[in-house]
Each structure stands twice: as C-alpha cells, then as structure tokens.
Coordinates of C-alpha atoms in Angstrom, one line a residue:
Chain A
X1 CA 7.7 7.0 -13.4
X2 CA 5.8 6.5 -16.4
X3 CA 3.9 9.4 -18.1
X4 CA 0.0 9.5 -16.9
X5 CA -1.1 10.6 -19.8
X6 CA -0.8 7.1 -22.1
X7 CA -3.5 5.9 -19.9
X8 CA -5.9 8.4 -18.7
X9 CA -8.0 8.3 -22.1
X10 CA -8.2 4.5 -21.8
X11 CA -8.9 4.7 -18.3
X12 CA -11.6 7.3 -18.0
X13 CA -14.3 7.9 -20.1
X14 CA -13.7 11.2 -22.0
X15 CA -15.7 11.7 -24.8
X16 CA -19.3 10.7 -25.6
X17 CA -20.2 9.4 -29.1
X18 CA -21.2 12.1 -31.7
X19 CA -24.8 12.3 -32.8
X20 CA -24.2 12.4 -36.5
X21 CA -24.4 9.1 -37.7
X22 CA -25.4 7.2 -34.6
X23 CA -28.6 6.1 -36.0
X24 CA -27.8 3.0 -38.7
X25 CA -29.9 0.0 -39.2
X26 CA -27.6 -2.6 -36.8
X27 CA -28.2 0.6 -33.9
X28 CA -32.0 0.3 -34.1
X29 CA -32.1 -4.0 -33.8
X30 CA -29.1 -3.4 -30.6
X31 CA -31.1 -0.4 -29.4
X32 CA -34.5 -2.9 -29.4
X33 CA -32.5 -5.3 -27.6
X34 CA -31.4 -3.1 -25.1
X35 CA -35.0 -1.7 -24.3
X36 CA -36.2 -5.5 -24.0
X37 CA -33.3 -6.2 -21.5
X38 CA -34.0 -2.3 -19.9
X39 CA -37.7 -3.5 -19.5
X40 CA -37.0 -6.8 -18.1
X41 CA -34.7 -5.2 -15.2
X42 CA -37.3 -2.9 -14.9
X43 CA -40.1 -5.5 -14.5
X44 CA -38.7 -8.7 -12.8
X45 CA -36.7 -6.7 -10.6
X46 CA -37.9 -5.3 -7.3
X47 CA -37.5 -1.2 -7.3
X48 CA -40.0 -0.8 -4.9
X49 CA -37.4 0.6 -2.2
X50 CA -36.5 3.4 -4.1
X51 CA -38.9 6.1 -2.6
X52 CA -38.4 5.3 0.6
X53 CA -34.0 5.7 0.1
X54 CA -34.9 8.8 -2.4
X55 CA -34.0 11.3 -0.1
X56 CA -30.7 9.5 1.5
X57 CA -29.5 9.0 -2.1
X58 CA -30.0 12.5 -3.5
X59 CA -27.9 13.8 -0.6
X60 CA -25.1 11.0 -1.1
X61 CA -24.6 12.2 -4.5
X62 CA -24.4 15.3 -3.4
X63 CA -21.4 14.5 -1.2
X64 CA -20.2 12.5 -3.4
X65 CA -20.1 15.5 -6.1
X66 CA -19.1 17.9 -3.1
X67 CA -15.8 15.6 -2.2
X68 CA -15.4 15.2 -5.9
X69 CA -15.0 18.7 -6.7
X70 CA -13.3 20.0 -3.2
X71 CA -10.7 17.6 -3.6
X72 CA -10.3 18.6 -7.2
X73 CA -10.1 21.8 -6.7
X74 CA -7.4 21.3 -3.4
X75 CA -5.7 18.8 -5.5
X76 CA -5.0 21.1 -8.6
X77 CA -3.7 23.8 -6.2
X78 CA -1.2 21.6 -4.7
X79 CA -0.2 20.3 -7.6
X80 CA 1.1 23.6 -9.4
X81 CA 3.7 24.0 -6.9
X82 CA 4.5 20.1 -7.4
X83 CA 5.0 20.5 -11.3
X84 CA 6.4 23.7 -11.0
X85 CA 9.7 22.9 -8.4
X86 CA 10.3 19.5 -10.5
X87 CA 11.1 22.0 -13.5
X88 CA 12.9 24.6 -11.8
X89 CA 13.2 24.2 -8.0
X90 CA 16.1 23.8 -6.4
X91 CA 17.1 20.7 -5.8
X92 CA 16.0 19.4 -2.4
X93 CA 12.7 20.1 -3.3
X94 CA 12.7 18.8 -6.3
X95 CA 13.7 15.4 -4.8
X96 CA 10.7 15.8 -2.1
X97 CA 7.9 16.7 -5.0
X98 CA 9.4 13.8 -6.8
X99 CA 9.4 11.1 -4.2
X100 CA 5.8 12.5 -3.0
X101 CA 4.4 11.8 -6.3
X102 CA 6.3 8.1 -6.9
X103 CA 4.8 7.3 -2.9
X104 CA 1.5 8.4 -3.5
X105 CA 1.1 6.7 -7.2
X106 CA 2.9 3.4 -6.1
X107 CA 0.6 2.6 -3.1
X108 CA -3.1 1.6 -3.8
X109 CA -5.7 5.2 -2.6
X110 CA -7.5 2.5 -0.4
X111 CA -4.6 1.9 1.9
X112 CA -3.4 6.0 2.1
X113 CA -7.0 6.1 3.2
X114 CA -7.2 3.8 5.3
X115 CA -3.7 4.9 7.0
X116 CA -5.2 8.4 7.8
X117 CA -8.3 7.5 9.0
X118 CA -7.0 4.5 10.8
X119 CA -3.5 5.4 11.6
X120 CA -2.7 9.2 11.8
X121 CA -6.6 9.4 12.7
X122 CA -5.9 7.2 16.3
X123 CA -2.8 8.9 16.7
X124 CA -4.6 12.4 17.2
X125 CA -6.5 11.7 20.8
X126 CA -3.6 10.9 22.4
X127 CA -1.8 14.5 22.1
X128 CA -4.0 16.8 24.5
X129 CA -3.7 20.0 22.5
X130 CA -5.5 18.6 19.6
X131 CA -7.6 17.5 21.9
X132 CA -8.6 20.6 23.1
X133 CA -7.7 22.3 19.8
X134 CA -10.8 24.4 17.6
X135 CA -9.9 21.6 14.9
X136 CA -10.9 18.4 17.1
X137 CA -14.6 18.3 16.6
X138 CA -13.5 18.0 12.5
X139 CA -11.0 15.5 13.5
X140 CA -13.0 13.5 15.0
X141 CA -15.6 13.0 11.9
X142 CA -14.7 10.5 8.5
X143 CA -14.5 13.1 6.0
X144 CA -11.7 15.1 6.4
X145 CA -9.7 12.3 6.3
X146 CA -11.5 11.7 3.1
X147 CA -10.8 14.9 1.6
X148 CA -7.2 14.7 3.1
X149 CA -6.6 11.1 1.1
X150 CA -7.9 12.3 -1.9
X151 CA -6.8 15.5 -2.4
X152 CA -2.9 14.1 -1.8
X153 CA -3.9 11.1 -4.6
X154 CA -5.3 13.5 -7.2
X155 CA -2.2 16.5 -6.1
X156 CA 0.2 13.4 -6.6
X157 CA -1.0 12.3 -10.1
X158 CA -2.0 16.1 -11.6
X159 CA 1.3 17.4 -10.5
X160 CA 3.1 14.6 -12.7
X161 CA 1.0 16.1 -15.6
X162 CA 1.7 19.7 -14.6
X163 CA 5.6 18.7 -14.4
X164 CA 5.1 17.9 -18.1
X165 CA 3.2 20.7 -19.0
X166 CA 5.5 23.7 -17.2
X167 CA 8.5 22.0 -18.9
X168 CA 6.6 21.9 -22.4
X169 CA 6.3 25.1 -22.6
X170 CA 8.4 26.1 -25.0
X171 CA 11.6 28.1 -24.1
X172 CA 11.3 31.1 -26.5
X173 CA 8.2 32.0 -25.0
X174 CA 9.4 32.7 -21.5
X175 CA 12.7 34.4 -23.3
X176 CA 10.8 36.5 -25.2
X177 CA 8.6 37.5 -22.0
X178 CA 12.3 38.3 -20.3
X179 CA 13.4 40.4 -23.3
X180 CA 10.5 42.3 -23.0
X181 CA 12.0 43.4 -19.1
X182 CA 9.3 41.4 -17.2
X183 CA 10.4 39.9 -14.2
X184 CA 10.2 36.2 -13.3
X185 CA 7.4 36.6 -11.5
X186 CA 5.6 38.5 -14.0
X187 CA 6.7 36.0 -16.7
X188 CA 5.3 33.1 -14.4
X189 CA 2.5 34.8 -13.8
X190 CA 1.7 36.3 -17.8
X191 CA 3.1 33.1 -20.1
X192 CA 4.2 30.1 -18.5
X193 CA 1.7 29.6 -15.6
X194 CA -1.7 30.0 -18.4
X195 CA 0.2 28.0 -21.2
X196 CA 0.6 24.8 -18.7
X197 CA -2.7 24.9 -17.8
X198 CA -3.6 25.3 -21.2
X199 CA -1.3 22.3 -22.0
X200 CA -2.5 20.9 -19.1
X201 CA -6.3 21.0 -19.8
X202 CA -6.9 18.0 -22.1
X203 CA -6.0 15.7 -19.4
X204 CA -7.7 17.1 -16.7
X205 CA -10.9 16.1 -18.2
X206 CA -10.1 12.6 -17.6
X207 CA -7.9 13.0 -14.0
X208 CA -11.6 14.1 -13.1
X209 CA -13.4 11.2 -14.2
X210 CA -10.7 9.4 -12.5
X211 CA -10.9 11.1 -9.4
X212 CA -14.7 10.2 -9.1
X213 CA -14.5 6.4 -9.8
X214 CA -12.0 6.8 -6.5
X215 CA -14.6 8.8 -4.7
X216 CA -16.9 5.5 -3.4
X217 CA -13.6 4.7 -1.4
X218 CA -14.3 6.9 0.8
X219 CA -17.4 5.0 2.1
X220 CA -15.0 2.5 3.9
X221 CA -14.3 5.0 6.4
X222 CA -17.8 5.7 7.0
X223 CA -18.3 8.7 5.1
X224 CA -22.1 9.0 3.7
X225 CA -22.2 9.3 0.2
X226 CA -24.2 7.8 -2.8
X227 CA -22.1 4.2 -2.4
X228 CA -22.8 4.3 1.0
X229 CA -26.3 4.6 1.2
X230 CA -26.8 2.0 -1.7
X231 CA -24.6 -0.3 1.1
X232 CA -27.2 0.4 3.6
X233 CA -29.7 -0.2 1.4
X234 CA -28.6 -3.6 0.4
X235 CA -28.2 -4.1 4.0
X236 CA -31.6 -3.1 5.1
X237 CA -33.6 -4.9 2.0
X238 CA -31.2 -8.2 1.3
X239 CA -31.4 -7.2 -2.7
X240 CA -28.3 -8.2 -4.4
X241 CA -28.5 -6.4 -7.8
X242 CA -30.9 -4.0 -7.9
X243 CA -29.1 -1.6 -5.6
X244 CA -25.7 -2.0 -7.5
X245 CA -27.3 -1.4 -10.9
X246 CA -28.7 1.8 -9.8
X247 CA -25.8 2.8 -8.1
X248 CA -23.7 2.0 -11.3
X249 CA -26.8 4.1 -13.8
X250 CA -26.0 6.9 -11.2
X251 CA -21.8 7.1 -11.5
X252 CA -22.7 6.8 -15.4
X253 CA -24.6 9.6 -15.2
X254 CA -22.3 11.7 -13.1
X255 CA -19.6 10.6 -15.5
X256 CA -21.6 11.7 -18.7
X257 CA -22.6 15.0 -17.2
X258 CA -18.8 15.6 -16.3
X259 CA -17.9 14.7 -20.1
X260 CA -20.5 17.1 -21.5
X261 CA -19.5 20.0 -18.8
X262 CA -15.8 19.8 -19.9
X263 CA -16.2 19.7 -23.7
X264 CA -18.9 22.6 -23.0
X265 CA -15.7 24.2 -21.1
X266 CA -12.9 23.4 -24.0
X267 CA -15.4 25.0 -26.4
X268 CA -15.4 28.2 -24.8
X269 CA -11.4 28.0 -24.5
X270 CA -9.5 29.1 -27.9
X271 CA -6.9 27.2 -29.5
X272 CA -5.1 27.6 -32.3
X273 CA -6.1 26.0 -35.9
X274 CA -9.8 25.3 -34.3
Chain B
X1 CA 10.8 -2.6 23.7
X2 CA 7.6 -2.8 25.6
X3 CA 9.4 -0.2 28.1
X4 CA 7.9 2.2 26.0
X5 CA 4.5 1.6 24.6
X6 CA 5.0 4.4 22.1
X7 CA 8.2 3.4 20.3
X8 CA 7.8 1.1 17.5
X9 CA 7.1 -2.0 18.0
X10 CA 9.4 -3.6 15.4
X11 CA 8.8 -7.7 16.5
X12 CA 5.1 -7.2 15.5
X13 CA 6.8 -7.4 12.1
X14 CA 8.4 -11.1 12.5
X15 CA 7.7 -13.7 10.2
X16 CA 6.9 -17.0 12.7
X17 CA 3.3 -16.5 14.2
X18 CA 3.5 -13.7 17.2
X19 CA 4.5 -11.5 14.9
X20 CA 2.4 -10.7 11.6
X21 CA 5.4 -10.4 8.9
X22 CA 4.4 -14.1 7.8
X23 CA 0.5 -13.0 7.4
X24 CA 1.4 -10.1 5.5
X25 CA 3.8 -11.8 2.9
X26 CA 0.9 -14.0 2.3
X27 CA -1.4 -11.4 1.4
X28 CA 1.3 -10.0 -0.8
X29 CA 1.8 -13.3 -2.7
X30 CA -2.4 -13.2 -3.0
X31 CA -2.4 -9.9 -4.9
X32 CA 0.5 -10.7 -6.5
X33 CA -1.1 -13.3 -8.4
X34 CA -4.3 -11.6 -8.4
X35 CA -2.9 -8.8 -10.4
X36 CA -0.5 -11.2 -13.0
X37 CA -3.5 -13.6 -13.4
X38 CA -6.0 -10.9 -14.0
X39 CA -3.2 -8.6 -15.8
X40 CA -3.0 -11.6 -18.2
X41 CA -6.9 -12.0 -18.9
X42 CA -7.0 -8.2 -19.3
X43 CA -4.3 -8.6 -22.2
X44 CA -6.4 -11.4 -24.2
X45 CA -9.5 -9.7 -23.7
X46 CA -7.5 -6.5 -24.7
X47 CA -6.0 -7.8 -27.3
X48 CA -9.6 -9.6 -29.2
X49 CA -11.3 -6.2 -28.2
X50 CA -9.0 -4.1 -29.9
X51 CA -8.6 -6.1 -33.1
X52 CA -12.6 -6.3 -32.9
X53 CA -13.5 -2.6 -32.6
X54 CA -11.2 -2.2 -35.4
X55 CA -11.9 -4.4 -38.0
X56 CA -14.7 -6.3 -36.5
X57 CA -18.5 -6.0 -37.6
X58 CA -20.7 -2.7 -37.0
X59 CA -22.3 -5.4 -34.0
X60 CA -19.3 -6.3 -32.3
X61 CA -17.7 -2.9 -33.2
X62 CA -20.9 -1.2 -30.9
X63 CA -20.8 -4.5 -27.9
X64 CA -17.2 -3.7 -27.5
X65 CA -18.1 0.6 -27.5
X66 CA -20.8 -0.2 -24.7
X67 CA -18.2 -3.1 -23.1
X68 CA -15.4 0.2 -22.5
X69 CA -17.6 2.5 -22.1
X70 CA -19.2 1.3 -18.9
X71 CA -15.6 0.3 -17.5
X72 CA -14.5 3.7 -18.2
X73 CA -17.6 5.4 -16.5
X74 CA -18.0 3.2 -13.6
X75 CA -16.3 3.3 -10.5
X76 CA -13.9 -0.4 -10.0
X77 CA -15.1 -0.7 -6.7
X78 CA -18.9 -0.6 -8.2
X79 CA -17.9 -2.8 -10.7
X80 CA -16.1 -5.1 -8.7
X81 CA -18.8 -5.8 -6.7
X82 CA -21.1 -6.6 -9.4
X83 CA -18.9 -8.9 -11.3
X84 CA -17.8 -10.8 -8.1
X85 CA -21.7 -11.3 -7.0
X86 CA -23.1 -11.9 -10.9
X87 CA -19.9 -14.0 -11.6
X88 CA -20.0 -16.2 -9.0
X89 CA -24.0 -16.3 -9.2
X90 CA -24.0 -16.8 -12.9
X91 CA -21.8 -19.7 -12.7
X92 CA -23.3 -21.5 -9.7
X93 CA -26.9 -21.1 -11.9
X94 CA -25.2 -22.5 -14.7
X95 CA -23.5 -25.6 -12.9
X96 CA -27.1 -26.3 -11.3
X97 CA -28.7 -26.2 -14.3
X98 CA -26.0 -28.5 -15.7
X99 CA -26.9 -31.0 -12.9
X100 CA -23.8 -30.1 -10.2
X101 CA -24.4 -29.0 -7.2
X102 CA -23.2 -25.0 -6.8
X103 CA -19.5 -24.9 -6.3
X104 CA -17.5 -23.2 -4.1
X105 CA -15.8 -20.5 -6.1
X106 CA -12.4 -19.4 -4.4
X107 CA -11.5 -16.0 -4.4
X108 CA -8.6 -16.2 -6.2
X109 CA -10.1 -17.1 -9.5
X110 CA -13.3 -14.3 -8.8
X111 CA -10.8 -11.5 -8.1
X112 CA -8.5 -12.4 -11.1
X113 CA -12.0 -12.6 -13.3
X114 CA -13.0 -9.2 -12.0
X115 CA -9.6 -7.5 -12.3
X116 CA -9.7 -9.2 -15.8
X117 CA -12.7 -8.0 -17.0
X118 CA -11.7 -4.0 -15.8
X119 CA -8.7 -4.4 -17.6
X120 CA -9.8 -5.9 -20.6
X121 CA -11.7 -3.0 -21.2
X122 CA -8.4 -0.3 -20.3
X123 CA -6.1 -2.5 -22.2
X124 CA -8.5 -2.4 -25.5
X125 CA -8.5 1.2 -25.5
X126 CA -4.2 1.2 -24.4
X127 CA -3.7 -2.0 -28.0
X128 CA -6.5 0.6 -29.8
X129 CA -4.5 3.4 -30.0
X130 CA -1.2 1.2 -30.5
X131 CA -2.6 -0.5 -33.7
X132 CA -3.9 2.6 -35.3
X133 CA -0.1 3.9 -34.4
X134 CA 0.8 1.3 -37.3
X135 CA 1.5 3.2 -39.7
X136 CA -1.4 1.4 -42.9
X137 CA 1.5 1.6 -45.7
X138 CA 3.0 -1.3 -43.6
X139 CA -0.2 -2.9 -43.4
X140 CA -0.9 -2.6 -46.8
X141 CA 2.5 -3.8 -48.2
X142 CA 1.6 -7.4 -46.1
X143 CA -1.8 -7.8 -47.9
X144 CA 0.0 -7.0 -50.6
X145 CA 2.3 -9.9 -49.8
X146 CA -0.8 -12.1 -49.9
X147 CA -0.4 -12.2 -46.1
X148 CA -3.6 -13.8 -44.5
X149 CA -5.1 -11.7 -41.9
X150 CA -3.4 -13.8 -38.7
X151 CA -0.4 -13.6 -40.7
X152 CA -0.6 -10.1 -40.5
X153 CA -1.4 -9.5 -37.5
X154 CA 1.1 -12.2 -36.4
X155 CA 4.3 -10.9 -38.5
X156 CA 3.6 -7.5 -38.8
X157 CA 0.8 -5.7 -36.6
X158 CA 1.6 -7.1 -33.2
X159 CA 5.3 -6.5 -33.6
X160 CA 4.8 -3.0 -34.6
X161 CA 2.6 -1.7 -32.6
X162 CA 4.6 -3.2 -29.5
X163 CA 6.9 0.1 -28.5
X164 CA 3.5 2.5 -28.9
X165 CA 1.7 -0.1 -26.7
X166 CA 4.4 -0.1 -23.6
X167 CA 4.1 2.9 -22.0
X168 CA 0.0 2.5 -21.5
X169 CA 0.4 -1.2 -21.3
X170 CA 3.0 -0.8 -17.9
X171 CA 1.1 2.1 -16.6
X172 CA -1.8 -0.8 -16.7
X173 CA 0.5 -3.2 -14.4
X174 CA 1.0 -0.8 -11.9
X175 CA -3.0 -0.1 -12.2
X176 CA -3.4 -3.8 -11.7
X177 CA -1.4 -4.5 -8.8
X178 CA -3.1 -1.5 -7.0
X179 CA -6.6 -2.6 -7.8
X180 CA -6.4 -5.9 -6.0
X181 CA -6.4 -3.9 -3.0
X182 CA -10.1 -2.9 -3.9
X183 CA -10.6 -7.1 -3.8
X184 CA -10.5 -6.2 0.6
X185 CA -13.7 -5.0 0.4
X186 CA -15.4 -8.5 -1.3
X187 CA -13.7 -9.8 1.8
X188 CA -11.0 -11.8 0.0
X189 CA -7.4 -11.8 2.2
X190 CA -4.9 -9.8 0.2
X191 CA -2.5 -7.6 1.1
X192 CA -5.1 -4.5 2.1
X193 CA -7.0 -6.6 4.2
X194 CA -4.9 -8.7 5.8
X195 CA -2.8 -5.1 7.1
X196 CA -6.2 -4.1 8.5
X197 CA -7.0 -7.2 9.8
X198 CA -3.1 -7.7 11.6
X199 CA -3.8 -3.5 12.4
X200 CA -6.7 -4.1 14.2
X201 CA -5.5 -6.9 16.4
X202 CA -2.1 -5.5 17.6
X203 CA -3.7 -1.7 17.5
X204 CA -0.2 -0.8 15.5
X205 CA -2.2 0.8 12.8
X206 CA 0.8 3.3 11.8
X207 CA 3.2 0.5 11.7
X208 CA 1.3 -2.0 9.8
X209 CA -0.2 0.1 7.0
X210 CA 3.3 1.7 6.1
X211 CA 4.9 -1.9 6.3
X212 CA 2.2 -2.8 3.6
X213 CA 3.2 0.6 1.8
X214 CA 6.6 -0.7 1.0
X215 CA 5.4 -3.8 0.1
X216 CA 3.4 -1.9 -2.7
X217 CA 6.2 0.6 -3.3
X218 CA 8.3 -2.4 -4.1
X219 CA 6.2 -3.7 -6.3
X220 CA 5.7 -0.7 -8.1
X221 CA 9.6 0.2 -8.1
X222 CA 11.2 -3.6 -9.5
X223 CA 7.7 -2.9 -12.1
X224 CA 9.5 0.4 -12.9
X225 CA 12.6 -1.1 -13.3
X226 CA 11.9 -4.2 -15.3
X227 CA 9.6 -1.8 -17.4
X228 CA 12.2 0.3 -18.1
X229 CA 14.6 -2.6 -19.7
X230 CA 11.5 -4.0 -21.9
X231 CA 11.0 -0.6 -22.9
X232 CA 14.5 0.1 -24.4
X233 CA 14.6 -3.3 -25.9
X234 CA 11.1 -2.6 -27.5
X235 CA 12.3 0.6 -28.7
X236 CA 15.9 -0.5 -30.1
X237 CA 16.2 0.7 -33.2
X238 CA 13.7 3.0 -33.3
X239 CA 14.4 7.2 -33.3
X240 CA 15.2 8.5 -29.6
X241 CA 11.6 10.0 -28.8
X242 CA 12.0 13.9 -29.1

C-alpha cells in the first residue's frame, strides 16, 4: 500500500493562515467582496427556519463531535497493536494486521457501513441468544454500527501510520534502553511506545480532520447528527441551499476549532530544535 | 441450494437477469468512469491551481487558498451535494437565459464534475508540494537558458517534479475511485447503490455488499499494482529512497 502520509496534508485542512501579514491591500478589496456576497446570502436567502431547528442542530453537532472523538479515541487504541505486530509480530499476525488495513482502505467507508448496519446488523435477530442477550437493545439502534464502521476505518488507516512510526524509531534507542537491563516490556513501554506517538503526532492532526469529513456518513443509517438534521430540514422546508451552506459554515467551524485545538496541543509538546 | 435458506446463495450472483452479477458490473463500469473522468478533471484543475498559487498573482494566489481550503474543511458528502444541486442548477439558469430550454444533465457528467472539483483542490495541494520539491538551481539554470515560462514548465518543471508527485498523486486514485461511492447518495446508479438496491430486493445483504467489496478491492489492488510499475519507471535513475 502506499504511505498515508503524502496525502493527509493535501487532504485535510491542517493549518490556518498566520495573522502576521494577512492584512495587504488585495485582502481588504477580496475581503469587501466577500462581505457583499456574505450579505447577499444573508439577505435574499430565507434563514427564517433556523430558530425553530436551533435546538435539533446543537444536539447533532454534538453527536457528531461525540462519534467523532469516541471513534478516535477506539480507533487510535486499535491501531497501536496494528502498527506494532506489522514491525515485530510474528508472522501470522502480521499477515492479518496487514490484510485488515489493505481491506479496510481499499473499500469505500460507505459500503463497510452499510454492510454492518445492513448486513451483519440483519444477521443478529435471527440467533436467539443475542436476542435475549444484555447487548440487544444497543444492537438494535443505528449508532453502534456507526461507531463500529468508523472506528475499524480510522484503526485501519492510523495503524498504517503507527507501522511507520514503531519502525522509525531509531534502533540505537531501544538498544541503548536494553543495555541499560530493561526488559522488553519496559523498553516498549519507556522509549519506543512514546517516541511513535511522538512520530506519530503530526499526522494525527489531519487523520482527525479526516475522520470528521467521514462522520456525515453515518446519517445514511439513520443516525441523528448535524447532517441529519439539516436532511430533515431540507425535507420539512423544500430549501435547497440554505440548509447545505449552513451545514457546510458548521463542518468549517468544527474543522477550524480542531486545527487550533491541535496546534494549541503540539505547542505544549517539546521537540527538539523548537 | 434453496434446501437451505441459510447457505449462500451463489446464483443471485449470475450475470443474465435472475441473477444480479450483470447489474453490479454495470455499476462498476459507472464508477469506474466516474472516478477516471473526474480523476482527470482533478489533475487539470490540479495542475493550473498549483502553478497559480505559486507563481500566480496575490488574487488568484488568495481564490485558489479559499478554493482548498474549503475542500479540505468540508466534508465530500456536504460538498457533493452542493456542487451536484448548484451545478446542475447553475447550468440549467444559464442555458435558459441563453434561450434553451433546461437540459437534462445526466449523472455521469455531474458526478465526474463533482469528484473533479474535490480533487482539484487535493491534487493542487499533492503538484504544490511536488514543484516546490524542484530543486530552484534547476529552475534557474532554464531561465537562464532563455527558456520561456511554458518552456519551463514544459521541459523542466513537470518532468522533475513527476517522481515527488506519485506517491500523493496514486494515493489520490484510490481516493477517487472510493468517493464515487458517495455519488449513491445523489441517487446516481454506481456500484454502492446499485449493491443496495440488488441487497434490498433479494434480502442477501451479506452476499451482495462483500461481492461489491471485491469489486473495490480489485480495483484498488490492479491500482496498486500498475502504480507500483509507474513508480519505478518515474523514479529510474534517481537514489534508492533511504
């Protein structure tokens, strides 16, 4: 497979443009413009619905932002081990993490999702001890199969970047931890397990952006969040536009915030020659 | 085979019309030239973009900024759905006003405009970085020359930023054939939707949706595969990467 990485920075949006020097004589004309077309959308457009969907719309983002970072979160977890036994497992498992991630990044997120929620999903009444299991009533709902889909898709693509980043690591480190009598598991633990992730940080910026511009797929399985409401909305008032441009303002938003949160984050984190 | 309900089902694969192998193929050939046809509009537009927001003026420089900067912040399927409604809008306003009645767009040509337009905007940031890999001595020595500008760009730039451009521009392919599977939610009958639509007839969801998984796979794998060839011949003579 090819390396993630090339693409992640042309994919996602990662950094915002710097505030020194943004102000030159071409800006202010472009910026005019921009307020004249800002106050036309404003004022020939009808955003009279908005009050009434307020309510429905803050709590889609909020799921939207609550499968975003669960599935993160999963994702990242699952994907140490994935890196980890591609560098040094044995062998049948390093076949398995390796076909996993070339399965999960060669078939569009829309089908997996779909082949849960549609597939596995219709499979599960037919067995009567998942019927009757504790887990049913969950099983039965849209969004684990959400957070199931996306947490494999984001596992699948961060664990080809942790596979680079446990084998970039560079060798005299770990040797130098073993000279110094720790054991493997200390020197996993100590060196190479924090330098990966260090390694490993630049690009999780963007897997995140990433991973919520896949997020509105999940509202074709009938999970509520912010594109879903802004479907029902476009259902219930017959606007074309409006509801799409706010929906798109939103997920820039969300995007910048993320941007902002993670430089915030790699300031805090040293490295060396900064 | 219909002994057991339970055990595959295999015939609901066959090509001829009982069986939905036919339908499926179809839908594959749909996003297959979805993604080369809007694969090929992302490289011009790539390809103009990055040359602009490098050597362009401080205006175009900014409209090309705010041009990736929205692709990369919004979602494809938001996107998607506004460039499919506006496209198709715009140009029926526009033929009106021209005197024609509003055409029927087909779906084909939307979805490769749409998938066009998002990759333009990934491919301008993939060409980007690949010209500023250039190393400017080369550059230099063509103006030098008394090279014109397409000269340039012609003889030297394009050629040598080829082998830093391949790894992002492939990664983009494979990004492109998976996107037109978004295209199922605008309701146009490629690969995705077709499986659903073939899933939800026969009630063979498992079957249907991992037969259109291999389709992909495939797709991804011979990618892989040709990739890998264009990539060697790109890089020949070149250091082995460290």
């Amino acid at each position: 497979m090819i390396s993630e990485e090339s693409t992640i920075g042309a994919m996602a949006l990662t950094d915002l443009p710097d505030r020194q020097g943004f102000f030159k004589p071409h800006r202010i004309a472009l910026m005019a413009v921009a307020a004249a077309l800002v106050f036309c959308v404003v004022w020939f457009m009808r955003w009279d619905w908005i009050p009434e969907y307020g309510g429905r719309l803050a709590h889609g983002v909020g799921v939207t932002l609550l499968m975003l970072f669960g599935t993160c979160i999963l994702g990242f977890l699952f994907a140490l081990p994935i890196g980890l036994v591609q560098v040094t497992g044995p062998w049948p498992l390093k076949m398995l993490a390796k076909g996993f991630c070339t399965v999960i990044r060669g078939t569009p997120l829309l089908l997996q999702l779909w082949l849960l929620y549609y597939g596995i999903g219709s499979l599960f009444p037919q067995f009567p001890a998942i019927r009757q299991s504790f887990l049913w009533p969950y099983l039965r709902e849209a969004w684990p199969y959400g957070v199931a889909a996306l947490t494999i898709s984001f596992a699948a693509y961060e664990g080809e970047v942790m596979r680079g980043a446990f084998a970039g690591v560079p060798r005299g480190e770990l040797e130098a931890a073993r000279a110094y009598g720790m054991s493997r598991w200390k020197v996993f633990r100590r060196i190479w397990l924090p330098r990966a992730v260090h390694r490993a940080l630049p690009t999780l910026n963007g897997e995140t952006v990433l991973q919520l511009k896949s997020t509105p797929l999940v509202a074709t399985i009938t999970v509520i969040d912010v594109y879903a409401v802004i479907s029902k909305v476009r259902q219930m008032t017959f606007l074309t536009y409006e509801p799409l441009l706010l929906l798109a303002l939103i997920y820039l938003c969300l995007t910048a915030i993320l941007v902002v949160a993670f430089r915030y984050l790699e300031n805090k984190i040293p490295t060396r020659g900064a | 085979m219909a002994a057991d309900p339970t055990l595959i089902n295999w015939s609901l694969l066959a090509l001829d019309p009982p069986g939905w192998g036919g339908v499926l193929l179809a839908g594959l050939v749909n996003s297959i030239k979805i993604a080369v046809g809007g694969y090929a509009l992302g490289l011009a537009l790539g390809t103009g973009g990055a040359f602009g927001k490098l050597y362009g003026g401080p205006v175009l420089k900014d409209l090309l900024e705010v041009y990736t900067t929205l692709v990369r912040a919004i979602p494809e399927l938001v996107l998607i759905l506004l460039l499919y409604y506006a496209g198709t809008d715009l140009l029926n306003q526009l033929m009106t006003a021209l005197g024609h009645g509003p055409v029927d767009i087909s779906g084909l040509a939307a979805g490769i405009f749409v998938i066009g337009v998002v990759q333009g905007a990934y491919s301008t940031e993939v060409l980007r970085g690949a010209i500023k890999a250039v190393p400017a001595g080369q550059i230099e020595a063509a103006r030098a020359f008394g090279m014109s500008p397409t000269q340039i760009m012609r003889r030297v730039t394009l050629p040598a930023m080829l082998p830093h451009a391949i790894p992002g521009l492939s990664n983009l392919w494979l990004i492109a054939t998976k996107d037109t599977a978004l295209l199922a939610v605008v309701g146009f009958s490629e690969l995705t939707l077709v499986t659903r639509q073939a899933a939800g007839t026969t009630k063979a969801y498992l079957l249907f949706f991992c037969a259109a998984g291999a389709l992909y796979l495939g797709i991804t794998l011979i990618s892989n595969l040709v990739i890998r060839i264009v990539e060697s011949r790109a890089r020949r003579g070149m250091a082995a990467p460290a």
